[in-house]
XYZ file of C-alpha atoms in Angstrom:
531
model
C 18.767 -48.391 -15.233
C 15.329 -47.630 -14.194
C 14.330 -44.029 -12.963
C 12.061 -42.785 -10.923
C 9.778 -40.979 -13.397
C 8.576 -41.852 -16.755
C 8.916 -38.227 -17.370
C 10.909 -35.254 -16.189
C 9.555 -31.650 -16.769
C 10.751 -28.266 -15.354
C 8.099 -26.025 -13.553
C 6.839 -24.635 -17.204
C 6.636 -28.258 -18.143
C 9.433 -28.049 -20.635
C 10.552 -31.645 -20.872
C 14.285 -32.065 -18.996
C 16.559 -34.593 -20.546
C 19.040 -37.012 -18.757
C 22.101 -35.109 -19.749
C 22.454 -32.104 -22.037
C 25.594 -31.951 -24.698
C 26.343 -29.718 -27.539
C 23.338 -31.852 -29.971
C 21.081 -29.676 -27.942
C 23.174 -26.561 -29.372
C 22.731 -26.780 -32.955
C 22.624 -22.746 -34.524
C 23.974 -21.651 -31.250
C 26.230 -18.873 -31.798
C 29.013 -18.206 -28.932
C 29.102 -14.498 -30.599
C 25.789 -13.680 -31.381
C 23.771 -15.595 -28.405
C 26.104 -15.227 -25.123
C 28.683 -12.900 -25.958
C 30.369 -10.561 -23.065
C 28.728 -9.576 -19.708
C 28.363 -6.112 -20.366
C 28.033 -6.297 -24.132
C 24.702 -7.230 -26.799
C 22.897 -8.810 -26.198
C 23.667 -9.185 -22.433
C 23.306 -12.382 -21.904
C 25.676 -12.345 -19.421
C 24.678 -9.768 -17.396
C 24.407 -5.952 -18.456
C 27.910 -4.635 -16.454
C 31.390 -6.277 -17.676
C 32.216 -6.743 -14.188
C 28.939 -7.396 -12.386
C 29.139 -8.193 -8.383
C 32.949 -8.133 -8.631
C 32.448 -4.325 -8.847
C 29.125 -3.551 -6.675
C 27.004 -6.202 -5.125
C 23.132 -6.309 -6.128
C 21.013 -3.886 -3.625
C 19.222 -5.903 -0.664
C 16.120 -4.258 -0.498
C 13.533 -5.973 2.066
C 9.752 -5.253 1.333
C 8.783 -4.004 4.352
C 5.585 -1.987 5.174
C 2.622 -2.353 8.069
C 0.316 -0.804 10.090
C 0.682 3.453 10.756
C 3.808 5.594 8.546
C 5.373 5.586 12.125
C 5.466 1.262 12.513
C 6.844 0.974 9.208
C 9.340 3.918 9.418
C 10.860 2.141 13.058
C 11.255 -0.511 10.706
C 12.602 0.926 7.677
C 15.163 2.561 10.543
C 15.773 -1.048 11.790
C 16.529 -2.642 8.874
C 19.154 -0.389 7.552
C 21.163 -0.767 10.694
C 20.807 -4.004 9.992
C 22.774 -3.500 6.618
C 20.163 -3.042 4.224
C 21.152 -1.147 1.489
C 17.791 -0.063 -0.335
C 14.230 0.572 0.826
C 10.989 -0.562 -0.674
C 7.282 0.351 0.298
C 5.056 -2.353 0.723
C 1.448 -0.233 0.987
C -1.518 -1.323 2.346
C -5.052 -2.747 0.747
C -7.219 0.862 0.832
C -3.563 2.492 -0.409
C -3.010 -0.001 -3.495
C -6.877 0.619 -4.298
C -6.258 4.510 -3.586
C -9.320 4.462 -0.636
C -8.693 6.495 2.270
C -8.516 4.813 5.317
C -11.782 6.196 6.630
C -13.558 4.894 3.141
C -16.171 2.409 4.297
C -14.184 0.278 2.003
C -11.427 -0.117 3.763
C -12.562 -0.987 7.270
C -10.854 -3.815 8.757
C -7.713 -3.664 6.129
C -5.995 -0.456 7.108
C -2.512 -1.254 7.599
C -2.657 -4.789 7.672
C -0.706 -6.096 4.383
C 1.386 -3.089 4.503
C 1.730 0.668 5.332
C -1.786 2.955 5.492
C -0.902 6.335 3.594
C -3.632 8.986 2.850
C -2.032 11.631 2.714
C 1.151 14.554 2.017
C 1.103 13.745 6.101
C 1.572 10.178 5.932
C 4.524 10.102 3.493
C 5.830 12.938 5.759
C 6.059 10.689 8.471
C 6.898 7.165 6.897
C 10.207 8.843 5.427
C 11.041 11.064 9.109
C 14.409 11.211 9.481
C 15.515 9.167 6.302
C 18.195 10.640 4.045
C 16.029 10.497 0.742
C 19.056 11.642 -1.423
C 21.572 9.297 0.250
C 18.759 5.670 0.002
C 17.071 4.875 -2.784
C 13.633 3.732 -2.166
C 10.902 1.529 -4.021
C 7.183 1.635 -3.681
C 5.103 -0.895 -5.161
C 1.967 0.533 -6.027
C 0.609 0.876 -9.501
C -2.999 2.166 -9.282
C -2.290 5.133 -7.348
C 0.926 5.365 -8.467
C 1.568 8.687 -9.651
C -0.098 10.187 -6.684
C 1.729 8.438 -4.232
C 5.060 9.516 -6.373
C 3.806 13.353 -6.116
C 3.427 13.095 -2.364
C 7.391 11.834 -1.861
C 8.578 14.505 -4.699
C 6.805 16.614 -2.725
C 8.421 15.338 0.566
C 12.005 15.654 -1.069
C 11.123 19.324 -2.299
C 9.790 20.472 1.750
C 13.025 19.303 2.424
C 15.283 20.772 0.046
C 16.513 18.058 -1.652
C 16.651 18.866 -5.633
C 14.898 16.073 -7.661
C 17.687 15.069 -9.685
C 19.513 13.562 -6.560
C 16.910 11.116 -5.564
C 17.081 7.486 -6.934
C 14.746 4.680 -6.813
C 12.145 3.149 -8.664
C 7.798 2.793 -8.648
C 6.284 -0.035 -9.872
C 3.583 2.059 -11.705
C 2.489 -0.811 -14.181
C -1.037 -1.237 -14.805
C -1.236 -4.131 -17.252
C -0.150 -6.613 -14.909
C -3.152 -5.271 -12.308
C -5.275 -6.083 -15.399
C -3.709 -9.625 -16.208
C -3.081 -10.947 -12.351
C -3.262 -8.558 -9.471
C -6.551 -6.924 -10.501
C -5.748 -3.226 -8.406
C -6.627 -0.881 -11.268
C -8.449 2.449 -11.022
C -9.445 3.517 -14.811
C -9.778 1.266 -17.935
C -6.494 0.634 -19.373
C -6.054 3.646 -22.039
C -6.131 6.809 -19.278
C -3.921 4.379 -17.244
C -1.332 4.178 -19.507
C -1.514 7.888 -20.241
C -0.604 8.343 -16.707
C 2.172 5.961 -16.711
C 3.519 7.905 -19.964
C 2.966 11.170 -17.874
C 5.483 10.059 -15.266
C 8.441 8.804 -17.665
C 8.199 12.133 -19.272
C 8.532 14.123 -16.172
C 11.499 11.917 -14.712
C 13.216 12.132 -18.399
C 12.989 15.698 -17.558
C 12.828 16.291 -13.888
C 14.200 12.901 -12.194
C 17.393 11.485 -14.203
C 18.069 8.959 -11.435
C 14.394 7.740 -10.970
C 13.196 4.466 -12.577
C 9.535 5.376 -13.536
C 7.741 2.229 -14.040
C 9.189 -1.552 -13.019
C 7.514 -3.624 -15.285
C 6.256 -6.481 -13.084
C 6.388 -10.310 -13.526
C 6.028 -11.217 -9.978
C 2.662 -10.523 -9.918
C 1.808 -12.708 -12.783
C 4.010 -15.372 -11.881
C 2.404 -15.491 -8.308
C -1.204 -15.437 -10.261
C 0.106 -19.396 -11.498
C 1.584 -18.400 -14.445
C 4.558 -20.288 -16.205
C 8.385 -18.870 -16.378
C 7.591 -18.353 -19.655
C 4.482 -16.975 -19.733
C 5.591 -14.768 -16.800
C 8.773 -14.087 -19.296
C 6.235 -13.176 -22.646
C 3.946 -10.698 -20.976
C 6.468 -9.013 -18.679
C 8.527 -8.136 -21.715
C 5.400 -7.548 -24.188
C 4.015 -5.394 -21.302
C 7.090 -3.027 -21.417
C 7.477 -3.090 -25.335
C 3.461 -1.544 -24.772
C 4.453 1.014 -22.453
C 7.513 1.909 -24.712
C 5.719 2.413 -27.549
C 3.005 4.499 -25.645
C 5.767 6.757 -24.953
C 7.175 6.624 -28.712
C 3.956 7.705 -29.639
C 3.653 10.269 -27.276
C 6.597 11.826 -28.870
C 9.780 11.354 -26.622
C 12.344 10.076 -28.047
C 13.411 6.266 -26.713
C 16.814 7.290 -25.615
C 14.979 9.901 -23.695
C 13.598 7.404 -21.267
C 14.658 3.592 -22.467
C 17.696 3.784 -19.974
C 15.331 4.404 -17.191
C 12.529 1.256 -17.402
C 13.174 -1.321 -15.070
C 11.911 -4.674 -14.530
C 10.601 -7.116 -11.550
C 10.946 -10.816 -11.617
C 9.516 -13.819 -9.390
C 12.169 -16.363 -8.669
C 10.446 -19.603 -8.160
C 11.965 -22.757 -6.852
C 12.905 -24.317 -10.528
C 16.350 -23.709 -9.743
C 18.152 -23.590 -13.352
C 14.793 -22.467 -14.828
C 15.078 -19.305 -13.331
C 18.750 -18.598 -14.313
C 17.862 -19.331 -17.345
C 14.721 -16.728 -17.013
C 16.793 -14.010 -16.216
C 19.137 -14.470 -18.769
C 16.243 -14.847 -21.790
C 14.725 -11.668 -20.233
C 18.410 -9.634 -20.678
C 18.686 -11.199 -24.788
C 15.312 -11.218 -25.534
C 14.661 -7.581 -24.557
C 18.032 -6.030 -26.504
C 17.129 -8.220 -29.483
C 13.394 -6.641 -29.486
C 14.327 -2.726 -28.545
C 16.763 -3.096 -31.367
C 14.534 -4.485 -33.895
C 11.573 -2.528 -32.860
C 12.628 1.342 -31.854
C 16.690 1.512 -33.452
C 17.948 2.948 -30.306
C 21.276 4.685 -30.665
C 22.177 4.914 -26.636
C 23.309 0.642 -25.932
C 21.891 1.394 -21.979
C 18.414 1.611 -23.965
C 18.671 -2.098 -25.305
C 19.625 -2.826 -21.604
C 17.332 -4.635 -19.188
C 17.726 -3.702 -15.176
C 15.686 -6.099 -12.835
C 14.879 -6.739 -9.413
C 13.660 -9.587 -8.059
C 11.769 -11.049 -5.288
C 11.595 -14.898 -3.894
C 8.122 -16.891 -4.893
C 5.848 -15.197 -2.105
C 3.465 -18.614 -3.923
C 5.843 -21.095 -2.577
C 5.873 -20.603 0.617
C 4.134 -22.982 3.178
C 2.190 -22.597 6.205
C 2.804 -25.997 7.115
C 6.439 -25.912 8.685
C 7.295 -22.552 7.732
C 11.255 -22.720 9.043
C 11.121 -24.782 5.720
C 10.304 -21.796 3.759
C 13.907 -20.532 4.999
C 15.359 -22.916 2.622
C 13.368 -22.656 -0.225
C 13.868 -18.588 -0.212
C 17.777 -19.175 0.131
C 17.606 -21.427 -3.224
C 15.763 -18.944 -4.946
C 18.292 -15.926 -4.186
C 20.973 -17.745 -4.987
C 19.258 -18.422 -8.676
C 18.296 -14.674 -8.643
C 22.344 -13.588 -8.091
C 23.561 -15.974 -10.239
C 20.397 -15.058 -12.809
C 22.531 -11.187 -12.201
C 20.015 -9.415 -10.606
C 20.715 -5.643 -9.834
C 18.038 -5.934 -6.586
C 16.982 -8.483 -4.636
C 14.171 -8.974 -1.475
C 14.023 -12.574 0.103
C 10.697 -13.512 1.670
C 10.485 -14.327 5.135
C 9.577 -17.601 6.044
C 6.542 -16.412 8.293
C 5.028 -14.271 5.448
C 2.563 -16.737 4.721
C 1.337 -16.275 7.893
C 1.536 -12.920 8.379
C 3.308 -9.949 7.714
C 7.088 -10.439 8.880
C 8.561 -10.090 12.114
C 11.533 -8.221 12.971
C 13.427 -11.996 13.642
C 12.029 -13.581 10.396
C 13.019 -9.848 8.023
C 16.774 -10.046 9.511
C 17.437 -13.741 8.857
C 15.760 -12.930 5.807
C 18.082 -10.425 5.068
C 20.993 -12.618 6.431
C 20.271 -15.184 3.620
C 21.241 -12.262 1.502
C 24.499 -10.970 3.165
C 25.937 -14.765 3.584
C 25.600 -15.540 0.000
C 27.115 -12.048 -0.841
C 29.866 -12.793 1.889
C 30.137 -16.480 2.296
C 29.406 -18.150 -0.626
C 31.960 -17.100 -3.198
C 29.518 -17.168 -5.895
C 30.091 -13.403 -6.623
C 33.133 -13.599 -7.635
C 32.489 -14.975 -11.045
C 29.958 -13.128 -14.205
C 27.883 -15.444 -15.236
C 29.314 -18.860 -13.872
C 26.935 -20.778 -15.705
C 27.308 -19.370 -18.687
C 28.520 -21.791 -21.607
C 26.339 -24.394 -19.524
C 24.942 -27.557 -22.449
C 21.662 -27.118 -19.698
C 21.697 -23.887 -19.216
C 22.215 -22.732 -22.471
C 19.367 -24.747 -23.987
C 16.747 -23.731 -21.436
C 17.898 -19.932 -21.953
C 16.894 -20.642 -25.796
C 13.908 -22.753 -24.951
C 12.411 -19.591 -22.514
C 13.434 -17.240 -25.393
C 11.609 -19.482 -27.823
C 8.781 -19.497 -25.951
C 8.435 -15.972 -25.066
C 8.537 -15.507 -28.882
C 6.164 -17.254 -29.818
C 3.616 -15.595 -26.991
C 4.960 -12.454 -28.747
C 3.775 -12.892 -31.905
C 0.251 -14.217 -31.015
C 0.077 -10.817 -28.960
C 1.014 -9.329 -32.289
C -1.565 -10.556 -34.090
C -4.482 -9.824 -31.325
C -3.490 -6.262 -31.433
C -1.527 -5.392 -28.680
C -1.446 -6.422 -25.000
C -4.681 -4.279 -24.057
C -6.358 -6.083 -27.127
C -5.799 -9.105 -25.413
C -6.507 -8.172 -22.008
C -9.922 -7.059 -23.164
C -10.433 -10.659 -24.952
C -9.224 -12.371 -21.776
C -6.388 -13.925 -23.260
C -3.627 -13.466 -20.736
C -6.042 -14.249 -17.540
C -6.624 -17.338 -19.316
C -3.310 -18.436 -20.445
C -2.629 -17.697 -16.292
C -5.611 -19.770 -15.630
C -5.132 -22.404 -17.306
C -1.043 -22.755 -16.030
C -2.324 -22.828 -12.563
C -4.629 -25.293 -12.700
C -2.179 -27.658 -14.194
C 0.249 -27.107 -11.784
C -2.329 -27.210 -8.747
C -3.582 -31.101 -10.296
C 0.541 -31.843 -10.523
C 0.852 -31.115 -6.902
C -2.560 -33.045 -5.860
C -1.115 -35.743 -7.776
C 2.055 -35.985 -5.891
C 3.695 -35.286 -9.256
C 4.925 -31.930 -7.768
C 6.011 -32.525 -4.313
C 5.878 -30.136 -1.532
C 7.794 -30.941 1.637
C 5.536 -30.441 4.409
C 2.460 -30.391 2.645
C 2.358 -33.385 0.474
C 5.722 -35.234 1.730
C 6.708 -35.608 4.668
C 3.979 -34.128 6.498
C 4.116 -33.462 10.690
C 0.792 -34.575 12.376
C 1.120 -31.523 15.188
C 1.497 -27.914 13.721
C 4.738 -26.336 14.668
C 4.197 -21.953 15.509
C 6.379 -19.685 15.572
C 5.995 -15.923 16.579
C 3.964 -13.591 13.484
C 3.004 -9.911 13.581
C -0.283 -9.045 14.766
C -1.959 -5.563 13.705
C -4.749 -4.038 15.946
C -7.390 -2.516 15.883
C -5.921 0.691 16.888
C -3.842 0.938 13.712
C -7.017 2.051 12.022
C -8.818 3.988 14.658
C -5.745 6.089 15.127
C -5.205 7.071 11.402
C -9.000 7.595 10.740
C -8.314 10.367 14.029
C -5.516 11.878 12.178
C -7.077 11.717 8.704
C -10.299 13.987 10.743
C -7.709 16.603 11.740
C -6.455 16.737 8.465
C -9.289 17.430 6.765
C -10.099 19.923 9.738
C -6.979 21.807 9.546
C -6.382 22.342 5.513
C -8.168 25.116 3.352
C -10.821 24.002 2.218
C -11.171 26.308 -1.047
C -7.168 25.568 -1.744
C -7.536 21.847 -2.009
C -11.097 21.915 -3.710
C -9.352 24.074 -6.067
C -5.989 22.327 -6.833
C -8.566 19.077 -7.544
C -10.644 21.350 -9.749
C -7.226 21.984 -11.613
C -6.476 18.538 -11.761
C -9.570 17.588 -13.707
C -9.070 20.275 -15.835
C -5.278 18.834 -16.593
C -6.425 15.640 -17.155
C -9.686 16.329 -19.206
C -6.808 18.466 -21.273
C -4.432 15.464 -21.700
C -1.716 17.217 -19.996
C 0.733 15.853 -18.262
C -0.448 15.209 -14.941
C 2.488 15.282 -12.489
C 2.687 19.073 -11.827
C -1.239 19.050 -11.104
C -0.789 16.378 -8.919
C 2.254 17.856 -6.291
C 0.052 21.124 -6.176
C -3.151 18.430 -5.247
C -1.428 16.520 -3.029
C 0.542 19.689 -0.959
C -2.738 20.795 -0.942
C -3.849 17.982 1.745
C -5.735 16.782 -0.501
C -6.393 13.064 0.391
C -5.406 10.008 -1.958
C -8.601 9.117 -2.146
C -10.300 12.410 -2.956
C -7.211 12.550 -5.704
C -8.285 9.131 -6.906
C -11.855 10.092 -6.902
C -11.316 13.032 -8.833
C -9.642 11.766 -11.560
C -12.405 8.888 -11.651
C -15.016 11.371 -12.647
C -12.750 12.394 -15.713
C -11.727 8.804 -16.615
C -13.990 6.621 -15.600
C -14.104 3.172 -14.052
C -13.278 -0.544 -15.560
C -15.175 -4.114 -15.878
C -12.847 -7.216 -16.702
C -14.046 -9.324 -19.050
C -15.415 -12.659 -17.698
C -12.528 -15.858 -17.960
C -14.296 -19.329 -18.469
């Protein structure tokens, strides 16, 4: 029988055959390769039980315009049954400007929420139980000051440290390989990073310090797989920073986290998520002999493929978003945000964030798809593309072992142009027709359907470059040049940082003045060109 291609690929080009049996199994071990949910290599999922004892946590990104906008919405959304919060900041934030930096005119609060200062956070968090949510901020630049300014929110308010939960993205080497929102070269960056895992080991038990982020470099054009190498070989560099650094890995292991893309390659990305669990046990093992199993253990979160959405009939995007969290659950994700379908547009709506949401509670609810660990599991398909993605990550890992390290390779340009050269494929697939996009290259509608988006005005900005004046009117002046002054010393010291930086930043000293302070100790940073 004839079909309709001469070739069938998955969305990392990994050729897909007709039907899959147990040929495509040969040295697969039942024991050593799947095993228990809950058991090594965790395969299956890290918990025995999974979702039949707690459901993932629905956290919506959410995050625009003034601390006061986003904190109506943080407010809404939990009403709405939300059950986790997560920061989206804006442009000047994630490049740690303040918003009256000529820099940032025109972009204050307009892909997410403008904070500049101990102020800001003050109000984005009003009225929010901070030990009773836990909360996610996805910054990495910045990150450790805008971390000081919420410890520092918690401890105006009482709350001890060791009773707040949640988790900051805080990883530079993905800014360097996709997202390009760095602030020092890549060594003093790290040393930051290492900074905060110490002080939550010590100070903030319940406090993921870093998630080490593949959405970024998945929405950059990479493959699964490539998106599945450097996440992982990105964490086994910030692990062995921290080795190095002298804490022990059971210290701080149990506290990494992780953040995955889910794309719209359905079984691909089940299979992702379940190479990511294996793949990371089997290398913490081998490389640091951990002796506490929740170190060899690999907690993610993911987010729907922000790069797959259309702006060409967006209600379309509604479908591909509920495809992609149902691969993420039955992936076993422990956190999950689903895109809105007007995000390509603009930043969500309060109608386009609840049906997002929805999409979440109905398969949680409705689908019955919970009730299971690891459904899949045992798959002939599924099985084989979990080794092929493991195979493949391997095999990125040990040409990253040979370069040096990750930074090594950053600095050649390798990464960028492993990225590079992914998207471009998969952009001449889709002008091709080989990769079809419904509503774009199929089935296209002559007349443009709109629906409703989120506008931010002008005001947004004018408003918190007003407050930002008072601020800078009101605080002592020889307090905060002094906590900055102390700062510099710290760093210049190779201390850790986080003390220095609560004392800066309840100092009113301004993000950017913070960022521009530790600038003159550490310097600035130049990509290398990527032909």
């Amino acid at each position: 029988m004839n079909e309709r291609k001469s070739r069938f690929s998955s969305l990392s080009g990994l050729d897909i055959e007709r039907v899959y049996s147990s040929d495509h199994l040969k040295g697969w071990n039942v024991e050593r390769d799947l095993g228990q949910p809950g058991s090594f290599p965790y395969t299956r999922g890290i918990y025995p039980s999974m979702y039949r004892s707690r459901l993932w946590t629905m956290r919506q990104f959410a995050g625009f315009g003034s601390a006061d906008d986003t904190n109506r919405r943080f407010k809404y959304l939990l009403a709405q049954g939300q059950t986790g919060l997560s920061v989206a900041f804006d442009l000047p934030t994630l490049m740690g400007l303040d918003a009256d930096d000529p820099m940032a005119r025109g972009e204050v609060g307009h892909c997410g929420v403008a904070i500049s200062s101990l102020a800001d956070m003050e109000r984005l968090f009003d009225g929010i139980p901070l030990d009773q949510v836990t909360t996610s901020m996805t910054i990495n630049g910045p990150a450790a000051v805008l971390f000081a300014m919420y410890l520092a929110v918690a401890e105006k308010r009482g709350i001890p440290f060791d009773r707040l939960g949640g988790t900051i993205q805080n990883d530079i080497l993905k800014e360097y390989i996709a997202q390009k929102e760095w602030l020092f070269p890549p060594e003093p960056h790290i040393a930051i990073i290492v900074d905060t895992i110490a002080y939550c080991a010590a100070h903030v038990p319940k406090w993921h310090p870093i998630s080490i982020s593949g959405y970024h470099i998945r929405e950059a054009g990479s493959t699964a797989v490539q998106e599945l190498a450097f996440t992982l070989y990105d964490g086994l560099t910030y692990v062995d920073a921290a080795v190095k650094s002298g804490l022990d890995v059971d210290a701080f292991a149990p506290q990494l986290s992780f953040f995955f893309n889910v794309h719209n390659d359905f079984f691909e990305e089940i299979a992702k998520f379940r190479a990511a669990r294996r793949l990371w046990a089997r290398e913490m093992e081998h490389r640091y002999h951990p002796k506490n199993p929740r170190s060899l253990q690999l907690r993610c979160h993911a987010q729907t493929a922000g790069c797959s959405l259309t702006a060409q009939q967006p209600m379309n995007n509604a479908v591909r978003t509920t495809l992609q969290a149902l691969a993420a659950v039955l992936g076993g994700t422990q956190s999950l945000h689903t895109n809105s379908m007007d995000e390509t547009l603009a930043l969500p709506t309060e109608e386009a964030v609840t049906l997002a949401l929805r999409t979440q509670q109905v398969i949680a609810s409705e689908s019955e798809t919970v009730n299971c660990v690891d459904p899949l599991g045992g798959s002939y398909f599924v099985e084989s593309l979990t080794n092929r993605l493991e195979e493949g990550a391997r095999d990125y890992f040990r040409t990253l072992d040979r370069m040096g390290g990750m930074v090594a390779a950053i600095e050649s340009g390798f990464p960028q142009r492993e990225i590079l050269d992914a998207s471009q494929r998969y952009q001449k697939e889709i002008e091709h027709k080989e990769r079809p996009i419904v509503g774009v290259t199929d089935y296209v509608e002559q007349e443009a359907r709109s629906i409703p988006i989120l506008k931010i005005g002008p005001e947004v900005e004018q408003e918190h470059v007003a407050r930002l004046s008072d601020l800078r009117k009101s605080r002592d002046p020889f307090k905060m040049t002094g906590s900055l002054e102390e700062l510099q010393e710290t760093a210049a010291c190779h201390q850790n940082l986080l003390p220095a930086l609560i004392d800066a930043v309840k100092a009113k000293a301004t993000l950017g003045e913070i960022c521009a302070a530790l600038k003159e100790v550490y310097g600035t940073y130049r990509e290398p060109v990527v032909l």
